[in-house]
């Protein structure tokens, strides 16, 4: 097999040669900090160590990689790295299925996936990448847990979890089968109450809301992630007012989105999680029912207003017009307004209408017959003011449980001492290491049964103590998983206090762009909360707005025949197979070409074939132009030699012949204009991560180039020197613009066209060259 560029497009040879060159020159190493230079941290999503890179990953990383390469091509300092999200249930289940320990499983998966991603030519800085289940990494989770605990942003409370009696284990919601049975033994699943650790996001929900307008104004937050943040917030505008209890006592603050209909209020609904719910349900029988409701499966049951539990407390408050209103407790409030209390206005609210009918509460239907859902934003006019309401906002987003009763996760750095109670592990004793010889079976929590782990000494009194055996949900790991890539690998072993004081964080944060799947809204919302907490706690105080991502793009899924790909449906596309057959460049180009990032990509082989054909044409056209240029040079050299030998006047291309009148200059000018326009359009597309449009603009340029050649040859038998030059110039621009999408073939052609390799990336057209290797 020859290593010489041939006129045939052979992606396998080209791609392995380019990848070897990148490794050789350490092309994607994160550049050192330079004070004056802007630093761009382009944040890809953190893949689960699922074992295989799927076509959805290829889409995600092709977008992020194209952007990272584009910014490098313009001379920017770029950080492009990620951590594998290695804890959690999928890894645990994978390990069970594979008959190995989870740590062995995730390391095996990470190695395999790294190989796959490398073969695709993604420009990750592997030195900065990591696996979140390494102790030196998950101590970030533990440090964060303690920092948030100190700040009062983590608390211990009681929550409901799914529980299987046969397996003696808690179940994640994905382990509960649709009929409410256990995934493992198919036995019934109950909801039980367990003490849990909660993250108090409610402290920052309002700021996340207020900062959203700034995100939108930045112009680099795409509409999809912006919308996702609104959805997670669940903001409802309305009015609130205080109602006095009949028989005395502290007033109850109630909210309603129906500001103009206060007079139609017929009851009050209080969330079971409302801080005063127990007080309102103080009657022993009512309180029993409330406890039953809290532990008895309302999260399992339908959330529909028709079936959701409603408890009449027997108590009343004085309503806005002076009539007495019954006080009811129901979780129906939470899913609409968060853990608050609301006015029930059945004439104007469909849910309230259903509740009123169930409880036999009488009301008059509105004249327009229009009981509506939550409209929000009703103007709080004079009528409202007269009834005592004032504008108010409620959010559905609320504190959530971060602990899990499972073994494959970050150990929670807490010990329980009979003398001192709940004691946080001192930070200098981190990490609390997870034993690596755990073999989960799906039943119980093996960590809780491992006495060597459980038994410890109390850090405060030195007496015997027991470790917390719950672990942190991997959603908690995701809160920090994007930060450590900012830190040079050689600092990774330092104390977290030292790491957080590094100048690197100030330079790389906030991340210039997050590129992630459209299902990342919750992660991003909670990451935005935690950076605000860390700003106030101290380590990220330089982030004034507390925002982790200056810009954000969410892309949709890759589907097949309009359906999600799954093994079950047999419609999975295997990237490895495609790469082996067509080369990485074709696969990367196809996922970018086939759809806008914001649209679902409906997989079709025709996009692959089209892109493969295009690359073949680029290759052949460029090789032909290079051959013409060489022939020209040789011809010139020969011409000069002959001319000099015969002593005739005239060197160079015209020789002694009568100069041919050039009738193609306007075509060259036109070609050069097309190149300029293509560069301009593609640059704008790349800045906006509109890869789909960028690829099409570059493809169009090839058509223009071929058109130019055809038109010249229609006028004269040969291209001639000036046109060959124009042709190679245009093809050089084409190769430069292809660099971010199809980096292997692009760099190969760039070099073949007589240019030097650059350390990071072929420069973008119009960018003055940086130092070549
Ligand atoms: Zn079970
Ligand atoms: Zn103690």
mmCIF file of N, CA and C in Angstrom, residues 674-747:
data_model
loop_
_atom_site.group_PDB
_atom_site.id
_atom_site.type_symbol
_atom_site.label_atom_id
_atom_site.label_comp_id
_atom_site.label_asym_id
_atom_site.label_seq_id
_atom_site.Cartn_x
_atom_site.Cartn_y
_atom_site.Cartn_z
ATOM 1 N N UNK A 674 -16.981 34.366 -5.662
ATOM 2 C CA UNK A 674 -17.712 33.258 -5.040
ATOM 3 C C UNK A 674 -17.000 32.756 -3.786
ATOM 4 N N UNK A 675 -15.695 32.690 -3.904
ATOM 5 C CA UNK A 675 -14.906 32.246 -2.740
ATOM 6 C C UNK A 675 -15.122 33.199 -1.569
ATOM 7 N N UNK A 676 -15.024 34.506 -1.863
ATOM 8 C CA UNK A 676 -15.203 35.488 -0.790
ATOM 9 C C UNK A 676 -16.583 35.353 -0.150
ATOM 10 N N UNK A 677 -17.588 35.229 -1.024
ATOM 11 C CA UNK A 677 -18.956 35.127 -0.507
ATOM 12 C C UNK A 677 -19.122 33.853 0.327
ATOM 13 N N UNK A 678 -18.535 32.755 -0.148
ATOM 14 C CA UNK A 678 -18.651 31.487 0.580
ATOM 15 C C UNK A 678 -17.973 31.599 1.948
ATOM 16 N N UNK A 679 -16.804 32.249 1.975
ATOM 17 C CA UNK A 679 -16.091 32.403 3.245
ATOM 18 C C UNK A 679 -16.934 33.227 4.206
ATOM 19 N N UNK A 680 -17.479 34.313 3.664
ATOM 20 C CA UNK A 680 -18.273 35.201 4.511
ATOM 21 C C UNK A 680 -19.486 34.473 5.099
ATOM 22 N N UNK A 681 -20.209 33.773 4.226
ATOM 23 C CA UNK A 681 -21.424 33.078 4.678
ATOM 24 C C UNK A 681 -21.072 31.956 5.652
ATOM 25 N N UNK A 682 -20.051 31.200 5.305
ATOM 26 C CA UNK A 682 -19.700 30.051 6.144
ATOM 27 C C UNK A 682 -19.204 30.531 7.506
ATOM 28 N N UNK A 683 -18.461 31.630 7.507
ATOM 29 C CA UNK A 683 -17.977 32.165 8.786
ATOM 30 C C UNK A 683 -19.158 32.529 9.684
ATOM 31 N N UNK A 684 -20.136 33.219 9.104
ATOM 32 C CA UNK A 684 -21.320 33.581 9.890
ATOM 33 C C UNK A 684 -22.036 32.327 10.391
ATOM 34 N N UNK A 685 -22.169 31.341 9.528
ATOM 35 C CA UNK A 685 -22.809 30.085 9.934
ATOM 36 C C UNK A 685 -22.057 29.426 11.082
ATOM 37 N N UNK A 686 -20.737 29.398 10.970
ATOM 38 C CA UNK A 686 -19.941 28.725 11.999
ATOM 39 C C UNK A 686 -20.042 29.462 13.329
ATOM 40 N N UNK A 687 -20.046 30.782 13.256
ATOM 41 C CA UNK A 687 -20.171 31.561 14.501
ATOM 42 C C UNK A 687 -21.487 31.247 15.200
ATOM 43 N N UNK A 688 -22.514 30.986 14.399
ATOM 44 C CA UNK A 688 -23.822 30.673 14.971
ATOM 45 C C UNK A 688 -24.073 29.181 15.141
ATOM 46 N N UNK A 689 -23.052 28.364 14.940
ATOM 47 C CA UNK A 689 -23.161 26.897 14.997
ATOM 48 C C UNK A 689 -24.251 26.357 14.076
ATOM 49 N N UNK A 690 -24.437 27.038 12.960
ATOM 50 C CA UNK A 690 -25.378 26.558 11.942
ATOM 51 C C UNK A 690 -24.598 25.668 10.970
ATOM 52 N N UNK A 691 -24.168 24.515 11.470
ATOM 53 C CA UNK A 691 -23.281 23.644 10.694
ATOM 54 C C UNK A 691 -23.949 23.137 9.415
ATOM 55 N N UNK A 692 -25.227 22.914 9.533
ATOM 56 C CA UNK A 692 -26.002 22.415 8.405
ATOM 57 C C UNK A 692 -25.879 23.380 7.210
ATOM 58 N N UNK A 693 -26.062 24.638 7.505
ATOM 59 C CA UNK A 693 -25.978 25.659 6.462
ATOM 60 C C UNK A 693 -24.530 25.859 6.009
ATOM 61 N N UNK A 694 -23.598 25.805 6.962
ATOM 62 C CA UNK A 694 -22.178 25.968 6.613
ATOM 63 C C UNK A 694 -21.742 24.892 5.627
ATOM 64 N N UNK A 695 -22.130 23.645 5.910
ATOM 65 C CA UNK A 695 -21.742 22.542 5.028
ATOM 66 C C UNK A 695 -22.312 22.764 3.630
ATOM 67 N N UNK A 696 -23.552 23.203 3.564
ATOM 68 C CA UNK A 696 -24.167 23.429 2.257
ATOM 69 C C UNK A 696 -23.463 24.550 1.487
ATOM 70 N N UNK A 697 -23.053 25.586 2.208
ATOM 71 C CA UNK A 697 -22.329 26.665 1.530
ATOM 72 C C UNK A 697 -20.998 26.194 0.972
ATOM 73 N N UNK A 698 -20.322 25.330 1.731
ATOM 74 C CA UNK A 698 -19.041 24.806 1.259
ATOM 75 C C UNK A 698 -19.263 23.874 0.065
ATOM 76 N N UNK A 699 -20.319 23.077 0.149
ATOM 77 C CA UNK A 699 -20.623 22.173 -0.973
ATOM 78 C C UNK A 699 -20.914 22.971 -2.242
ATOM 79 N N UNK A 700 -21.631 24.078 -2.080
ATOM 80 C CA UNK A 700 -21.964 24.921 -3.230
ATOM 81 C C UNK A 700 -20.694 25.484 -3.867
ATOM 82 N N UNK A 701 -19.722 25.787 -3.031
ATOM 83 C CA UNK A 701 -18.478 26.348 -3.573
ATOM 84 C C UNK A 701 -17.803 25.346 -4.517
ATOM 85 N N UNK A 702 -17.859 24.075 -4.171
ATOM 86 C CA UNK A 702 -17.260 23.084 -5.076
ATOM 87 C C UNK A 702 -17.973 23.105 -6.439
ATOM 88 N N UNK A 703 -19.283 23.244 -6.397
ATOM 89 C CA UNK A 703 -20.027 23.338 -7.667
ATOM 90 C C UNK A 703 -19.553 24.538 -8.477
ATOM 91 N N UNK A 704 -19.342 25.666 -7.816
ATOM 92 C CA UNK A 704 -18.872 26.880 -8.496
ATOM 93 C C UNK A 704 -17.493 26.644 -9.117
ATOM 94 N N UNK A 705 -16.657 25.944 -8.353
ATOM 95 C CA UNK A 705 -15.291 25.697 -8.830
ATOM 96 C C UNK A 705 -15.330 24.813 -10.081
ATOM 97 N N UNK A 706 -16.171 23.778 -10.027
ATOM 98 C CA UNK A 706 -16.266 22.889 -11.184
ATOM 99 C C UNK A 706 -16.861 23.634 -12.383
ATOM 100 N N UNK A 707 -17.792 24.511 -12.071
ATOM 101 C CA UNK A 707 -18.431 25.331 -13.086
ATOM 102 C C UNK A 707 -17.418 26.245 -13.778
ATOM 103 N N UNK A 708 -16.559 26.815 -12.944
ATOM 104 C CA UNK A 708 -15.498 27.693 -13.463
ATOM 105 C C UNK A 708 -14.635 26.935 -14.467
ATOM 106 N N UNK A 709 -14.208 25.747 -14.075
ATOM 107 C CA UNK A 709 -13.342 24.933 -14.924
ATOM 108 C C UNK A 709 -14.031 24.645 -16.270
ATOM 109 N N UNK A 710 -15.303 24.298 -16.168
ATOM 110 C CA UNK A 710 -16.059 23.961 -17.371
ATOM 111 C C UNK A 710 -16.168 25.165 -18.314
ATOM 112 N N UNK A 711 -16.454 26.315 -17.712
ATOM 113 C CA UNK A 711 -16.647 27.513 -18.541
ATOM 114 C C UNK A 711 -15.347 27.940 -19.222
ATOM 115 N N UNK A 712 -14.237 27.802 -18.485
ATOM 116 C CA UNK A 712 -12.950 28.164 -19.099
ATOM 117 C C UNK A 712 -12.673 27.224 -20.277
ATOM 118 N N UNK A 713 -12.910 25.926 -20.031
ATOM 119 C CA UNK A 713 -12.590 24.955 -21.077
ATOM 120 C C UNK A 713 -13.545 25.050 -22.270
ATOM 121 N N UNK A 714 -14.655 25.695 -22.070
ATOM 122 C CA UNK A 714 -15.557 25.917 -23.194
ATOM 123 C C UNK A 714 -15.015 27.011 -24.107
ATOM 124 N N UNK A 715 -14.136 27.842 -23.564
ATOM 125 C CA UNK A 715 -13.593 28.954 -24.336
ATOM 126 C C UNK A 715 -12.235 28.649 -24.921
ATOM 127 N N UNK A 716 -11.471 27.801 -24.257
ATOM 128 C CA UNK A 716 -10.111 27.528 -24.725
ATOM 129 C C UNK A 716 -9.757 26.081 -24.421
ATOM 130 N N UNK A 717 -8.826 25.517 -25.190
ATOM 131 C CA UNK A 717 -8.554 24.086 -25.051
ATOM 132 C C UNK A 717 -7.910 23.702 -23.716
ATOM 133 N N UNK A 718 -7.149 24.608 -23.141
ATOM 134 C CA UNK A 718 -6.503 24.295 -21.858
ATOM 135 C C UNK A 718 -6.777 25.408 -20.869
ATOM 136 N N UNK A 719 -6.603 25.064 -19.584
ATOM 137 C CA UNK A 719 -6.891 26.084 -18.563
ATOM 138 C C UNK A 719 -5.920 27.251 -18.636
ATOM 139 N N UNK A 720 -4.640 26.947 -18.786
ATOM 140 C CA UNK A 720 -3.635 28.006 -18.778
ATOM 141 C C UNK A 720 -3.231 28.351 -17.357
ATOM 142 N N UNK A 721 -2.059 28.933 -17.228
ATOM 143 C CA UNK A 721 -1.441 29.148 -15.915
ATOM 144 C C UNK A 721 -2.313 29.945 -14.963
ATOM 145 N N UNK A 722 -2.841 31.047 -15.431
ATOM 146 C CA UNK A 722 -3.602 31.927 -14.531
ATOM 147 C C UNK A 722 -4.826 31.206 -13.990
ATOM 148 N N UNK A 723 -5.467 30.399 -14.840
ATOM 149 C CA UNK A 723 -6.677 29.707 -14.395
ATOM 150 C C UNK A 723 -6.354 28.530 -13.483
ATOM 151 N N UNK A 724 -5.234 27.868 -13.755
ATOM 152 C CA UNK A 724 -4.820 26.795 -12.844
ATOM 153 C C UNK A 724 -4.539 27.386 -11.463
ATOM 154 N N UNK A 725 -3.912 28.548 -11.476
ATOM 155 C CA UNK A 725 -3.637 29.225 -10.204
ATOM 156 C C UNK A 725 -4.948 29.570 -9.493
ATOM 157 N N UNK A 726 -5.877 30.126 -10.244
ATOM 158 C CA UNK A 726 -7.180 30.495 -9.657
ATOM 159 C C UNK A 726 -7.872 29.257 -9.108
ATOM 160 N N UNK A 727 -7.732 28.162 -9.847
ATOM 161 C CA UNK A 727 -8.357 26.916 -9.431
ATOM 162 C C UNK A 727 -7.756 26.408 -8.113
ATOM 163 N N UNK A 728 -6.429 26.376 -8.048
ATOM 164 C CA UNK A 728 -5.808 25.870 -6.810
ATOM 165 C C UNK A 728 -6.065 26.834 -5.646
ATOM 166 N N UNK A 729 -6.127 28.124 -5.939
ATOM 167 C CA UNK A 729 -6.453 29.085 -4.869
ATOM 168 C C UNK A 729 -7.834 28.791 -4.292
ATOM 169 N N UNK A 730 -8.775 28.587 -5.187
ATOM 170 C CA UNK A 730 -10.150 28.332 -4.742
ATOM 171 C C UNK A 730 -10.226 27.006 -3.979
ATOM 172 N N UNK A 731 -9.503 25.996 -4.472
ATOM 173 C CA UNK A 731 -9.521 24.698 -3.795
ATOM 174 C C UNK A 731 -8.822 24.766 -2.437
ATOM 175 N N UNK A 732 -7.866 25.678 -2.329
ATOM 176 C CA UNK A 732 -7.225 25.884 -1.029
ATOM 177 C C UNK A 732 -8.233 26.454 -0.027
ATOM 178 N N UNK A 733 -8.981 27.446 -0.481
ATOM 179 C CA UNK A 733 -10.032 28.013 0.380
ATOM 180 C C UNK A 733 -11.043 26.931 0.771
ATOM 181 N N UNK A 734 -11.386 26.106 -0.189
ATOM 182 C CA UNK A 734 -12.339 25.016 0.074
ATOM 183 C C UNK A 734 -11.788 24.069 1.146
ATOM 184 N N UNK A 735 -10.512 23.696 1.002
ATOM 185 C CA UNK A 735 -9.907 22.787 1.983
ATOM 186 C C UNK A 735 -9.892 23.435 3.371
ATOM 187 N N UNK A 736 -9.602 24.726 3.407
ATOM 188 C CA UNK A 736 -9.566 25.427 4.691
ATOM 189 C C UNK A 736 -10.935 25.409 5.373
ATOM 190 N N UNK A 737 -11.976 25.659 4.557
ATOM 191 C CA UNK A 737 -13.317 25.697 5.148
ATOM 192 C C UNK A 737 -13.818 24.312 5.501
ATOM 193 N N UNK A 738 -13.288 23.295 4.853
ATOM 194 C CA UNK A 738 -13.691 21.924 5.186
ATOM 195 C C UNK A 738 -13.021 21.438 6.471
ATOM 196 N N UNK A 739 -11.948 22.125 6.859
ATOM 197 C CA UNK A 739 -11.161 21.682 8.014
ATOM 198 C C UNK A 739 -11.974 21.324 9.246
ATOM 199 N N UNK A 740 -12.891 22.188 9.688
ATOM 200 C CA UNK A 740 -13.638 21.874 10.903
ATOM 201 C C UNK A 740 -14.572 20.670 10.774
ATOM 202 N N UNK A 741 -15.061 20.393 9.553
ATOM 203 C CA UNK A 741 -16.046 19.307 9.398
ATOM 204 C C UNK A 741 -15.381 17.973 9.120
ATOM 205 N N UNK A 742 -14.472 17.992 8.149
ATOM 206 C CA UNK A 742 -13.842 16.751 7.674
ATOM 207 C C UNK A 742 -12.332 16.949 7.783
ATOM 208 N N UNK A 743 -11.836 16.940 9.021
ATOM 209 C CA UNK A 743 -10.483 17.412 9.271
ATOM 210 C C UNK A 743 -9.390 16.583 8.596
ATOM 211 N N UNK A 744 -9.679 15.281 8.367
ATOM 212 C CA UNK A 744 -8.617 14.441 7.792
ATOM 213 C C UNK A 744 -8.352 14.807 6.344
ATOM 214 N N UNK A 745 -9.377 14.709 5.522
ATOM 215 C CA UNK A 745 -9.198 14.980 4.091
ATOM 216 C C UNK A 745 -8.781 16.443 3.897
ATOM 217 N N UNK A 746 -9.318 17.324 4.726
ATOM 218 C CA UNK A 746 -9.023 18.746 4.551
ATOM 219 C C UNK A 746 -7.541 19.023 4.775
ATOM 220 N N UNK A 747 -6.988 18.446 5.846
ATOM 221 C CA UNK A 747 -5.577 18.706 6.119
ATOM 222 C C UNK A 747 -4.688 18.023 5.082
#
